[in-house]
Short mmCIF file of C-alpha atoms in Angstrom, two decimals:
data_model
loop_
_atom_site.label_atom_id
_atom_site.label_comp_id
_atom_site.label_asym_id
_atom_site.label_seq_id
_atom_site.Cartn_x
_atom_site.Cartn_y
_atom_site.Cartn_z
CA UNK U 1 0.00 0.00 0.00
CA UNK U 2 1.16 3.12 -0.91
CA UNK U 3 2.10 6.21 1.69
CA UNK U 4 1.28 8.63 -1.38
CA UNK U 5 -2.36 9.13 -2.53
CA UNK U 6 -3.01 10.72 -6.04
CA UNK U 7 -6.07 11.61 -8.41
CA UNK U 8 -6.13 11.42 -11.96
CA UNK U 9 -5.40 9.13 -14.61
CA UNK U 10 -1.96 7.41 -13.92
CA UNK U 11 0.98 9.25 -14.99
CA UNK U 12 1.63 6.14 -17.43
CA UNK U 13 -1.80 5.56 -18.97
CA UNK U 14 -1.76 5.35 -22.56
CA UNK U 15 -4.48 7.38 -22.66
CA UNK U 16 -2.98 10.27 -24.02
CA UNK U 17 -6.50 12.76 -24.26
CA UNK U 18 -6.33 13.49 -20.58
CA UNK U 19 -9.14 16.15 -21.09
CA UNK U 20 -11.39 13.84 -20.53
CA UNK U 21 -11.25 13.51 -17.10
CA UNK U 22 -13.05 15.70 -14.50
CA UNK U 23 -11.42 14.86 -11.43
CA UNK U 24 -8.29 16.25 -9.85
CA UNK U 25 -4.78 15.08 -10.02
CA UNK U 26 -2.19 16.26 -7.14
CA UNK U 27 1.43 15.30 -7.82
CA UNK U 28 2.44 16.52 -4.17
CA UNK U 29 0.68 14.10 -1.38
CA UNK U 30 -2.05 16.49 0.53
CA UNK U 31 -0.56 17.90 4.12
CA UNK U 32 -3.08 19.28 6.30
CA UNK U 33 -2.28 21.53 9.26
CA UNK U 34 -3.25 19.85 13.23
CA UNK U 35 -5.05 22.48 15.12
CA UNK U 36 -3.12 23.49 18.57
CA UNK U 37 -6.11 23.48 21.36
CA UNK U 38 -6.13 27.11 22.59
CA UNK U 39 -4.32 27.43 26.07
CA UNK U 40 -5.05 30.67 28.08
CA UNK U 41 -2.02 32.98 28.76
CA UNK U 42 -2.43 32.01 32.46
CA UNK U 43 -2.93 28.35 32.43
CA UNK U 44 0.26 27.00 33.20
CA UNK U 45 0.21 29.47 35.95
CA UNK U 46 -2.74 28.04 37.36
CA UNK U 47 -1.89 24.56 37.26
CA UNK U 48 1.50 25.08 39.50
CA UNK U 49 -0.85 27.09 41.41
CA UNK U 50 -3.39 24.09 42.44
CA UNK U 51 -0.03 21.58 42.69
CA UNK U 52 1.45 24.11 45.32
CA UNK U 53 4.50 24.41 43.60
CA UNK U 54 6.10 27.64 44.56
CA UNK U 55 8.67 27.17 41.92
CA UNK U 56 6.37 27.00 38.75
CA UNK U 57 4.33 30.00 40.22
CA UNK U 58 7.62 32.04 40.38
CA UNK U 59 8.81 31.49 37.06
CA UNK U 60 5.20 31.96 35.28
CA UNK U 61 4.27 35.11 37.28
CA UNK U 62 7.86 36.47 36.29
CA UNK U 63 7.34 35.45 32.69
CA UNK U 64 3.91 36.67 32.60
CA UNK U 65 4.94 39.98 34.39
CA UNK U 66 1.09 38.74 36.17
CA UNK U 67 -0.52 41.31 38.83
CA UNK U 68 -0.56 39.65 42.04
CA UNK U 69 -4.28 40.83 42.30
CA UNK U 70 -5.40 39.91 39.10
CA UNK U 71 -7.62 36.98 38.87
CA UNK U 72 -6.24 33.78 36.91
CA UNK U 73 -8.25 31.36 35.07
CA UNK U 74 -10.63 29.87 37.82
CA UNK U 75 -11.83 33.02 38.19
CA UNK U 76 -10.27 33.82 41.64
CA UNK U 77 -6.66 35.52 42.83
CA UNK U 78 -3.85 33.33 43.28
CA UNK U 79 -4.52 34.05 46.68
CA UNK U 80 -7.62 33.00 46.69
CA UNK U 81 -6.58 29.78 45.09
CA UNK U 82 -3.44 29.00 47.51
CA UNK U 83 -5.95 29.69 50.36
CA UNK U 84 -8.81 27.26 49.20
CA UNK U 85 -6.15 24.49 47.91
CA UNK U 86 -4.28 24.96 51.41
CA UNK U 87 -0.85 25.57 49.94
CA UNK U 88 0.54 27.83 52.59
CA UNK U 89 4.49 28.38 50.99
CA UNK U 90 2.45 29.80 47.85
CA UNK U 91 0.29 31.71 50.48
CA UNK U 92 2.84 33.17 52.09
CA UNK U 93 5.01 34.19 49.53
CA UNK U 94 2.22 35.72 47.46
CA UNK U 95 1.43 38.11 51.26
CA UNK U 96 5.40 38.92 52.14
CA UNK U 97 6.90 39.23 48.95
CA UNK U 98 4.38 40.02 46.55
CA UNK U 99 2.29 42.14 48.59
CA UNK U 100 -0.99 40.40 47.79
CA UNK U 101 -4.47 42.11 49.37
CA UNK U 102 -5.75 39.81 52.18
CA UNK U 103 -8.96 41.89 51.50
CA UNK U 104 -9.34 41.59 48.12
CA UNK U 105 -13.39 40.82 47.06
CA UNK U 106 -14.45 38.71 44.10
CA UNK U 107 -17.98 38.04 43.66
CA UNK U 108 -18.17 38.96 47.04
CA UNK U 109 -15.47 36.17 48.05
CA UNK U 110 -12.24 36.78 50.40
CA UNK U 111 -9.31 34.86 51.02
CA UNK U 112 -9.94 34.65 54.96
CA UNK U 113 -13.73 32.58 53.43
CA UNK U 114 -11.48 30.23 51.70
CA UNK U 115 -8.90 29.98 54.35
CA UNK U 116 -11.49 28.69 56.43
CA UNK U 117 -13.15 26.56 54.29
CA UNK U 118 -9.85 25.08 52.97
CA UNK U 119 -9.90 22.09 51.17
CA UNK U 120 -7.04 20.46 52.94
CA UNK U 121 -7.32 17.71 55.44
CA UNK U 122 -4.77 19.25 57.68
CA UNK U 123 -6.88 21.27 60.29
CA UNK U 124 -2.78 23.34 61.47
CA UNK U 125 -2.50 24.13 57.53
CA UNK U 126 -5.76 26.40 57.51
CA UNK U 127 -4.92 27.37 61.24
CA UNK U 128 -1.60 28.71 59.32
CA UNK U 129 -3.39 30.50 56.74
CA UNK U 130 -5.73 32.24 58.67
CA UNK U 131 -2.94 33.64 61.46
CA UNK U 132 -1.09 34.63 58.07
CA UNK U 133 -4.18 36.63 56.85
CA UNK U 134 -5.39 38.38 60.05
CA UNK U 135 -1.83 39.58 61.04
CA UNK U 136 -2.30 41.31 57.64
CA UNK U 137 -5.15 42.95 58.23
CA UNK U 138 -7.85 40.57 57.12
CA UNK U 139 -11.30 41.69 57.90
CA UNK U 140 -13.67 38.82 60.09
CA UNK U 141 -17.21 39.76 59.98
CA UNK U 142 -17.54 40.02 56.33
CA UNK U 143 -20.29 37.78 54.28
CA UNK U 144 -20.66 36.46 50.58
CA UNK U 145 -23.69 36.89 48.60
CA UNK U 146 -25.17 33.64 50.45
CA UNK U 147 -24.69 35.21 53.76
CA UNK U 148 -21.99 32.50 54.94
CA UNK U 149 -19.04 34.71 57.42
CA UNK U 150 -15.49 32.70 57.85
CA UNK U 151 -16.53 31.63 61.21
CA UNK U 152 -19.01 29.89 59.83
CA UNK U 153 -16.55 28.06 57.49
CA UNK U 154 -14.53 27.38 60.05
CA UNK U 155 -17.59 25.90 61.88
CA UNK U 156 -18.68 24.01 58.89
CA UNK U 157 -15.44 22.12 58.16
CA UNK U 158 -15.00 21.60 62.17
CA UNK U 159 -11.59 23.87 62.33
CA UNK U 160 -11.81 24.03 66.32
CA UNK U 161 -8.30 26.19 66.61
CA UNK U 162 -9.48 28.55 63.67
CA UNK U 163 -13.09 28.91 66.01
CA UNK U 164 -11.11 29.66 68.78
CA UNK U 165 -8.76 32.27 67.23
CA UNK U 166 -11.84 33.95 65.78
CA UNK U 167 -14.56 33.58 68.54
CA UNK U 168 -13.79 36.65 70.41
CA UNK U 169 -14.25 38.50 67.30
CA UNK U 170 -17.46 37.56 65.79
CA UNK U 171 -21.19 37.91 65.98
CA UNK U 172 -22.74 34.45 67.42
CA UNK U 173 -26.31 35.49 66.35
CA UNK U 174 -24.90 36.33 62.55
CA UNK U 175 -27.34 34.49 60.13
CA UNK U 176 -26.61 33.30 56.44
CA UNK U 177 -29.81 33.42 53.84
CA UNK U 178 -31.41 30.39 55.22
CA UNK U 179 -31.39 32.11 58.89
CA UNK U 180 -28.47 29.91 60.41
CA UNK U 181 -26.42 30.83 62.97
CA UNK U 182 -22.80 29.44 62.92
CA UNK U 183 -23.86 26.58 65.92
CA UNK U 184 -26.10 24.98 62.84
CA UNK U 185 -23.61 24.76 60.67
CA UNK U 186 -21.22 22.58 63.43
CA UNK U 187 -24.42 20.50 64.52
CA UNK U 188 -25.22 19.74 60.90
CA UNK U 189 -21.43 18.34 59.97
CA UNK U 190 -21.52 16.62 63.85
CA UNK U 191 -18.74 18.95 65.48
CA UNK U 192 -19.27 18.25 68.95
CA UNK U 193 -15.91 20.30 70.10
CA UNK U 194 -16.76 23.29 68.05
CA UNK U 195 -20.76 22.71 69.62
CA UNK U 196 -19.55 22.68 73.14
CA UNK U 197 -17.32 25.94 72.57
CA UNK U 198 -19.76 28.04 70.74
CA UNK U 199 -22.28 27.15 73.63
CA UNK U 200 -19.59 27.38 76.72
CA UNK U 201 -19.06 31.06 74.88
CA UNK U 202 -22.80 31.72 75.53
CA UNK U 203 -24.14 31.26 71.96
CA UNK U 204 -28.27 31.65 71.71
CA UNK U 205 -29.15 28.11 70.83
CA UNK U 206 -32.39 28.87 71.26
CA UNK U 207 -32.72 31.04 67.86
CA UNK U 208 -34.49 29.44 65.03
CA UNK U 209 -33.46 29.39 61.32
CA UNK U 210 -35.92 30.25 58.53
CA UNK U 211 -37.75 27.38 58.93
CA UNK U 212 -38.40 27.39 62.63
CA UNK U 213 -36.04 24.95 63.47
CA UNK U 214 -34.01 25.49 66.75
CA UNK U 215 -30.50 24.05 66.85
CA UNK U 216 -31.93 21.02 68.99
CA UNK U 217 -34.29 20.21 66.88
CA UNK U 218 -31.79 19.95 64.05
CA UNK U 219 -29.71 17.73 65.87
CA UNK U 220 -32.84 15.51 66.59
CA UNK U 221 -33.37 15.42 62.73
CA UNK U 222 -30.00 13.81 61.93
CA UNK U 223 -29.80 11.85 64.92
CA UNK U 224 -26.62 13.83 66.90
CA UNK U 225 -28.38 12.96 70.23
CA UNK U 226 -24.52 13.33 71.47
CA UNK U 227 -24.68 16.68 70.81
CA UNK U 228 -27.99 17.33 72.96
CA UNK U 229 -26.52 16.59 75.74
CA UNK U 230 -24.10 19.57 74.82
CA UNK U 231 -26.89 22.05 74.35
CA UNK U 232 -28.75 23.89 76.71
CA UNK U 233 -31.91 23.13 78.13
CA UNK U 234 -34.34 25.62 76.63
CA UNK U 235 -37.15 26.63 79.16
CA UNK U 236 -39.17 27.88 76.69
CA UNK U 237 -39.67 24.69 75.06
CA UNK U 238 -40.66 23.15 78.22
CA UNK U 239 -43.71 25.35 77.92
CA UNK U 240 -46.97 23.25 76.68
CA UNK U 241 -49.90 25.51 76.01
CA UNK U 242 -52.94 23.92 78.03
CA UNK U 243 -55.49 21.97 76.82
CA UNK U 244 -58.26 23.55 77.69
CA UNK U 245 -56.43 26.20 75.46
CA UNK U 246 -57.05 24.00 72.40
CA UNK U 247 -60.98 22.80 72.28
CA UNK U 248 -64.16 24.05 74.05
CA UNK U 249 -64.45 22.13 77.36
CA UNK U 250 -67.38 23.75 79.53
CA UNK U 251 -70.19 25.72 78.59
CA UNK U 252 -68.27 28.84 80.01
CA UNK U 253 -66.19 28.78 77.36
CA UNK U 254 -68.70 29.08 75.01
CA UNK U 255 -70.24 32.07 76.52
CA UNK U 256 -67.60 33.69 78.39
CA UNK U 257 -69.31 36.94 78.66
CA UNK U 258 -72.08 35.58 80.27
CA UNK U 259 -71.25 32.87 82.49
CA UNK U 260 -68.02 33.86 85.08
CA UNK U 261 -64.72 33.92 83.59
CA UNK U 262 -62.10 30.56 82.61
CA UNK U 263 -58.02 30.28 82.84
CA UNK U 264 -59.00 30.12 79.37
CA UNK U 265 -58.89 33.67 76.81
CA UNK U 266 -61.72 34.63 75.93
CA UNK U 267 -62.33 32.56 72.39
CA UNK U 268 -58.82 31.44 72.04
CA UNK U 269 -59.84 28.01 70.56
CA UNK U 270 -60.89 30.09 67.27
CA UNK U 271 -57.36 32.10 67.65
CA UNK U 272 -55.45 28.33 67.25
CA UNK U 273 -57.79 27.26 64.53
CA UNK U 274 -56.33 30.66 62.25
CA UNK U 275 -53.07 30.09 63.48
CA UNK U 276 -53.20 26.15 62.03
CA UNK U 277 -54.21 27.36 58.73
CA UNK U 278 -51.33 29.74 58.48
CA UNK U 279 -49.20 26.81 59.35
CA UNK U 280 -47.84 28.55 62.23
CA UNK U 281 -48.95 26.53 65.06
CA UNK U 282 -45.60 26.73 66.74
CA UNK U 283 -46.15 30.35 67.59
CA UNK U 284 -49.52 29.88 69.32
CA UNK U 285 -47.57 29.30 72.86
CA UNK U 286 -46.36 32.85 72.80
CA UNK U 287 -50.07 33.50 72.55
CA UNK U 288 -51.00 31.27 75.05
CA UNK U 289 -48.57 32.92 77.55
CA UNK U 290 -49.47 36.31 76.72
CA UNK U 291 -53.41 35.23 77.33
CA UNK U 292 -54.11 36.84 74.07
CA UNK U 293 -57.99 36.84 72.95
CA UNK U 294 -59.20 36.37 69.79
CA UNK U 295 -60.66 40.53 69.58
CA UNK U 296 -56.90 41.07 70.85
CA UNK U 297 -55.34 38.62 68.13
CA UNK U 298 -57.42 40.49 65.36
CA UNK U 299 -56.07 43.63 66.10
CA UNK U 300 -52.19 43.05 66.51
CA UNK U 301 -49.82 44.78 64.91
CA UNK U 302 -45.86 44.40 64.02
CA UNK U 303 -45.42 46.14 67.28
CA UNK U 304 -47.64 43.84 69.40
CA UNK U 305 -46.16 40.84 68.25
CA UNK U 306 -42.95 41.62 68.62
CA UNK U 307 -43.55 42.69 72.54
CA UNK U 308 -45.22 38.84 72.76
CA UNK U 309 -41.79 37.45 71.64
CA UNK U 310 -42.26 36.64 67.97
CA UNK U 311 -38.95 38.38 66.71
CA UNK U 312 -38.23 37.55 63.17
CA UNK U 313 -39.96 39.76 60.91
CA UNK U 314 -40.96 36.87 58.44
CA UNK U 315 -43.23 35.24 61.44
CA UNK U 316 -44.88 38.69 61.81
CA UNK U 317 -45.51 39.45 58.31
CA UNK U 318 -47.02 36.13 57.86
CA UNK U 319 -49.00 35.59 60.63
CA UNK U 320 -50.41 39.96 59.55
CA UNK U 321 -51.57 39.01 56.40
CA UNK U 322 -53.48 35.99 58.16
CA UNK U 323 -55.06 38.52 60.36
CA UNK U 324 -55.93 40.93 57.00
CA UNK U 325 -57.02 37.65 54.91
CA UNK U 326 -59.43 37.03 57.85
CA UNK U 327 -60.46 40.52 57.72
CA UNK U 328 -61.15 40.68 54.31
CA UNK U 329 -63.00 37.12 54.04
CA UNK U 330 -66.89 37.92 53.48
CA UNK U 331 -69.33 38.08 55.85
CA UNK U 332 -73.16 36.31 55.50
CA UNK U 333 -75.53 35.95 57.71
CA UNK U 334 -76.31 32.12 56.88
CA UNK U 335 -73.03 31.88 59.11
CA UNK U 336 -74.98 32.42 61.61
CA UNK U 337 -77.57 30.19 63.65
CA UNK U 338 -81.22 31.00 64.22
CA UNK U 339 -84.29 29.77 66.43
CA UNK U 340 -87.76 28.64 64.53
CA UNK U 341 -90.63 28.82 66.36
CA UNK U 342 -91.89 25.59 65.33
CA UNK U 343 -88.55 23.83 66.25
CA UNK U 344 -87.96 21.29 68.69
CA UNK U 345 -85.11 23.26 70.39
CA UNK U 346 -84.13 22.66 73.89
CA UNK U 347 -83.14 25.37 76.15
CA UNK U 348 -78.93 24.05 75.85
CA UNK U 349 -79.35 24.77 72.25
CA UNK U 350 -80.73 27.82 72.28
CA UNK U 351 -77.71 29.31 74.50
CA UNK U 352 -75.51 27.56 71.73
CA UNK U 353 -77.50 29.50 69.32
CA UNK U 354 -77.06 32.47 71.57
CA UNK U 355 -73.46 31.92 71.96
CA UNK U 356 -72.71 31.34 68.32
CA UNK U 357 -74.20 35.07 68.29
CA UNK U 358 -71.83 36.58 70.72
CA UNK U 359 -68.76 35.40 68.97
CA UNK U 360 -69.79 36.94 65.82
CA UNK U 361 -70.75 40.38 67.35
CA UNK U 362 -67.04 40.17 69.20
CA UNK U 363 -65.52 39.37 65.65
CA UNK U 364 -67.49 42.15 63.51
CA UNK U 365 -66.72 44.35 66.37
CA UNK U 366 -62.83 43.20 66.03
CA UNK U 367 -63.09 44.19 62.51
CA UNK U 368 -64.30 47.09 63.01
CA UNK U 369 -61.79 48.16 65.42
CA UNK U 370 -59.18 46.67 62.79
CA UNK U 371 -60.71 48.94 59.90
CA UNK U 372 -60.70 52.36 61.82
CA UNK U 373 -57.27 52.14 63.50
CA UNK U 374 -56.50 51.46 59.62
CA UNK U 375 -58.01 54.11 58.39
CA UNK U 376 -56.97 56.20 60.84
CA UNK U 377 -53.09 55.80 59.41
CA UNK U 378 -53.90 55.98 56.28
CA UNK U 379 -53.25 52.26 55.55
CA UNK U 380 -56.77 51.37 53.50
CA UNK U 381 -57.49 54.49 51.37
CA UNK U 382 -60.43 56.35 51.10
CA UNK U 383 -63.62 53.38 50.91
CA UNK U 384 -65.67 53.68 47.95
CA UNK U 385 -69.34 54.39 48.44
CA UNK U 386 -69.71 50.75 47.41
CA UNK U 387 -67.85 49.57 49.71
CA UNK U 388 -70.08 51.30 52.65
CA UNK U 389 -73.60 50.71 51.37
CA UNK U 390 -72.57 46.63 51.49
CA UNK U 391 -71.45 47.40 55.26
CA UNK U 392 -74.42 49.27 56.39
CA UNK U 393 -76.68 46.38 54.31
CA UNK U 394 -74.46 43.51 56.39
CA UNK U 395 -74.96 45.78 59.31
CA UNK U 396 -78.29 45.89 58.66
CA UNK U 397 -78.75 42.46 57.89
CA UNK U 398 -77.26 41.14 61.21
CA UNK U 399 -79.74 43.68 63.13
CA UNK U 400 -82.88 41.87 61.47
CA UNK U 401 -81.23 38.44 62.75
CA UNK U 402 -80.83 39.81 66.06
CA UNK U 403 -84.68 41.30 66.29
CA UNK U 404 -85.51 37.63 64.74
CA UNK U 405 -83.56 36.28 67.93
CA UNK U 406 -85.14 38.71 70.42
CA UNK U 407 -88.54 37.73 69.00
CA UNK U 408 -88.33 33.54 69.30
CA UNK U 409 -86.35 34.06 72.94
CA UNK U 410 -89.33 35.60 73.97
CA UNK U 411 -92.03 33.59 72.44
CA UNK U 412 -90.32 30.49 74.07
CA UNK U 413 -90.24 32.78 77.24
CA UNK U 414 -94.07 33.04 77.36
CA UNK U 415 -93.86 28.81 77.81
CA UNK U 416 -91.99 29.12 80.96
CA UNK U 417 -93.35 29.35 84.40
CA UNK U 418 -93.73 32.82 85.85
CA UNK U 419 -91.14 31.74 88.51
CA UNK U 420 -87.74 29.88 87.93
CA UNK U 421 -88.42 26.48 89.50
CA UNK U 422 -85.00 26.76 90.79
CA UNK U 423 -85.47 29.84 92.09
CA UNK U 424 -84.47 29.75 95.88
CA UNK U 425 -86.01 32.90 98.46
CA UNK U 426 -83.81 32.67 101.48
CA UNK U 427 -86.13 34.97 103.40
CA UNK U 428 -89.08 32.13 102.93
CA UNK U 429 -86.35 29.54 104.06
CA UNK U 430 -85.48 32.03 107.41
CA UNK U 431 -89.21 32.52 108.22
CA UNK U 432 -89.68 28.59 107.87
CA UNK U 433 -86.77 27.91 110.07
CA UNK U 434 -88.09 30.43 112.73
CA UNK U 435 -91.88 28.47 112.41
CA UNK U 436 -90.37 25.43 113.22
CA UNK U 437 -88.31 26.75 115.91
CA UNK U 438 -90.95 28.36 117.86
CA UNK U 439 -93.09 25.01 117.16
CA UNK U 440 -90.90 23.20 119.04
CA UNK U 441 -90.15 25.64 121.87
CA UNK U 442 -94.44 25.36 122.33
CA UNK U 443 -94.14 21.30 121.54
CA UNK U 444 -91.68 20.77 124.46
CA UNK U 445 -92.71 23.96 126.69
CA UNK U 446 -96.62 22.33 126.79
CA UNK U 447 -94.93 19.06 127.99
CA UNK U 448 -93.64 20.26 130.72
CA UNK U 449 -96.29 22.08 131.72
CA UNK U 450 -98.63 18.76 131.58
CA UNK U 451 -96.07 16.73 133.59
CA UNK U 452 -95.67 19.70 136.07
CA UNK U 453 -99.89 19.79 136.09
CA UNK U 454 -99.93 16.08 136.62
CA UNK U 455 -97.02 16.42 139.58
CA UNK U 456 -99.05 18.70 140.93
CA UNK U 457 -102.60 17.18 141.13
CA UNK U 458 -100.57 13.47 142.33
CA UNK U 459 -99.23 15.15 145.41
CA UNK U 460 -102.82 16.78 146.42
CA UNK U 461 -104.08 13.42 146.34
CA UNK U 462 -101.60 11.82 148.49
CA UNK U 463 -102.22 14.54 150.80
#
């Protein structure tokens, strides 16, 4: 087989007429040029950068003439890169001889955040970096775009001398995006030692993330019960909101204007049943302990819940727009229970009946209150006319329901005995009691007398 490869008729070929042919003929054998893969300026520079070998680096920043501050190929400084990779001779001599900024920001990353999250499995090596970094000035409580701080690397990858060099100097109750402090990040990667200082420092493990988890809960979740023992006991979560809290028990909570008053707030069963369909049953105890009523409940503000001990804004705002949807959700009076006159109705369900009535004057009432204090800071607008004629005609509708009411409790009235057979006079019971007492004063007073009589008349005989 040949190496050459030609077209044409042969160069011998008798065939002398060689116009005859269409194709192509090349004496010379084809070359064709191999493409070189393109290799950024600062590759090579890179790659001795992530093999730590101070050498290379030398040479290609010298034959580069490459600004020490100027970001290579992965994006980041070579500072950056010798921090992350945990190559502290390239570290060092990028700081001391080069003059490198500890503080330099890209995409809102700093060498100290990759010092502390270095890759390395040597926990000294990143203890190394990080002494190198803050004796040059390297600012601590600094976050990235996702909220993460260095101590919370440092917490993450369980670096317990880099915690303790930078405890004194950072914010314990510092949260990232997802509203962790830096004790989540050690319980979720199982760092007992780093757990026990953070809480021996007098860390709030009580504070919950965006989610409402505590710290003890998330160490439930993944099954660190060693690190429960390190926590401390929260006494607010010993709390349990009563039962009689949750449902209606006695009658007196179903009329609790009427009847004398319960441990119980007034309608606070309806105030859990809101809070359960905001999904924010967890914050009813704060409720509970502040004995909050349902009126009361309807009418909180930002302020209000934040004096009951609901502090993160996002609980607030959720648990206000509850309180508005409620508002806002449309009144009829088929909600509301009446009395026919040719019912079979007992007198129990008639206070039902009755009751059901209070609780809606207490919530129209609520939302009244809710719409002037509104209006009154200019939170609603100006209502439409609209918007008033179909609250005078509810108004005006609940008034007829009322009369209607009025009307049955007293035709069921005219049924009932002109006196409560209950009814107890304690003057009748005093005169009785007197009757009976000078009865038997007579009784035993008319003995005597007959025996003394009798006595009297024997002896006279005798005589």
């Amino acid at each position: 087989m040949t190496d050459k490869l030609t077209y044409g008729p042969p160069p011998d070929s008798d065939d002398s007429d060689c116009s005859s042919y269409d194709g192509f003929y090349f004496s010379e054998p084809l070359k064709r040029e191999k493409r070189v893969p393109y290799v950024q300026r600062d590759q090579l520079l890179y790659e001795a950068l992530m093999e730590g070998n101070l050498q290379r680096v030398r040479e290609e920043i010298t034959a580069l003439e490459f600004p020490v501050d100027d970001v290579v190929t992965a994006g980041i400084t070579m500072l950056m890169c010798a921090c992350r990779e945990g190559h502290y001779e390239v570290a060092e001599y990028l700081v001391n001889y080069l003059g490198a900024n500890v503080n330099k920001q890209v995409d809102s990353v700093m060498p100290l955040m990759l010092a502390c999250d270095c890759q390395t499995d040597d926990a000294y090596v990143a203890e190394k970096l990080v002494r190198l970094l803050l004796g040059k000035g390297a600012v601590i409580n600094v976050s990235d775009k996702y909220g993460m701080t260095p101590f919370m690397f440092a917490c993450r990858r369980g670096y317990t001398n880099v915690v303790r060099l930078l405890i004194s100097e950072v914010s314990f109750d510092a949260m990232d995006n997802q509203g962790c402090t830096p004790i989540f990040h050690a319980i979720e990667h199982n760092h007992g030692d780093i757990v026990k200082l953070l809480v021996e420092a007098g860390v709030n493990a009580s504070l919950a993330n965006n989610k409402g988890y505590t710290p003890k809960q998330v160490a439930e979740f993944h099954g660190f019960y060693d690190l429960l023992e390190l926590l401390p006991r929260d006494p607010a979560a010993e709390y349990m909101v009563p039962t009689n809290y949750l449902s209606y028990s006695t009658l007196r909570d179903h009329v609790p204007r009427i009847f004398l008053k319960t441990d119980c707030p007034e309608y606070f069963q309806e105030l859990s049943s809101i809070l359960n369909s905001l999904e924010m049953s967890n914050m009813l105890e704060h409720f509970a302990k502040a004995r909050i009523s349902l009126a009361e409940f309807l009418n909180m503000d930002d302020k209000s819940l934040r004096d009951i001990g609901i502090m993160f804004p996002i609980y607030r705002n959720k648990i206000l727009k509850g309180i508005l949807d409620f508002h806002l959700h449309h009144w009829s009076r088929k909600s509301i229970a009446r009395v026919k006159k040719d019912g079979m109705d007992n007198f129990y369900e008639i206070l039902m009946i009755t009751a059901n009535h209070l609780q809606h004057l207490v919530i129209i009432q609520a939302s009244l209150r809710f719409v002037m204090q509104n209006q009154l800071n200019g939170k609603l607008g100006r209502p439409t006319e609209l918007q008033l004629a179909n609250l005078q005609s509810n108004l005006k509708a609940y008034r007829g329901v009322i009369d209607d009411l009025t009307k049955t409790v007293k035709y069921l009235g005219s049924f009932s005995p002109p006196q409560n057979p209950l009814y107890i006079d304690y003057n009748e019971i005093l005169a009785e009691r007197k009757r009976r007492k000078v009865r038997s004063v007579f009784k035993y007073t008319t003995i005597v007398l007959g025996i003394s009589v009798f006595i009297c008349l024997k002896c006279k005989w005798l005589f």
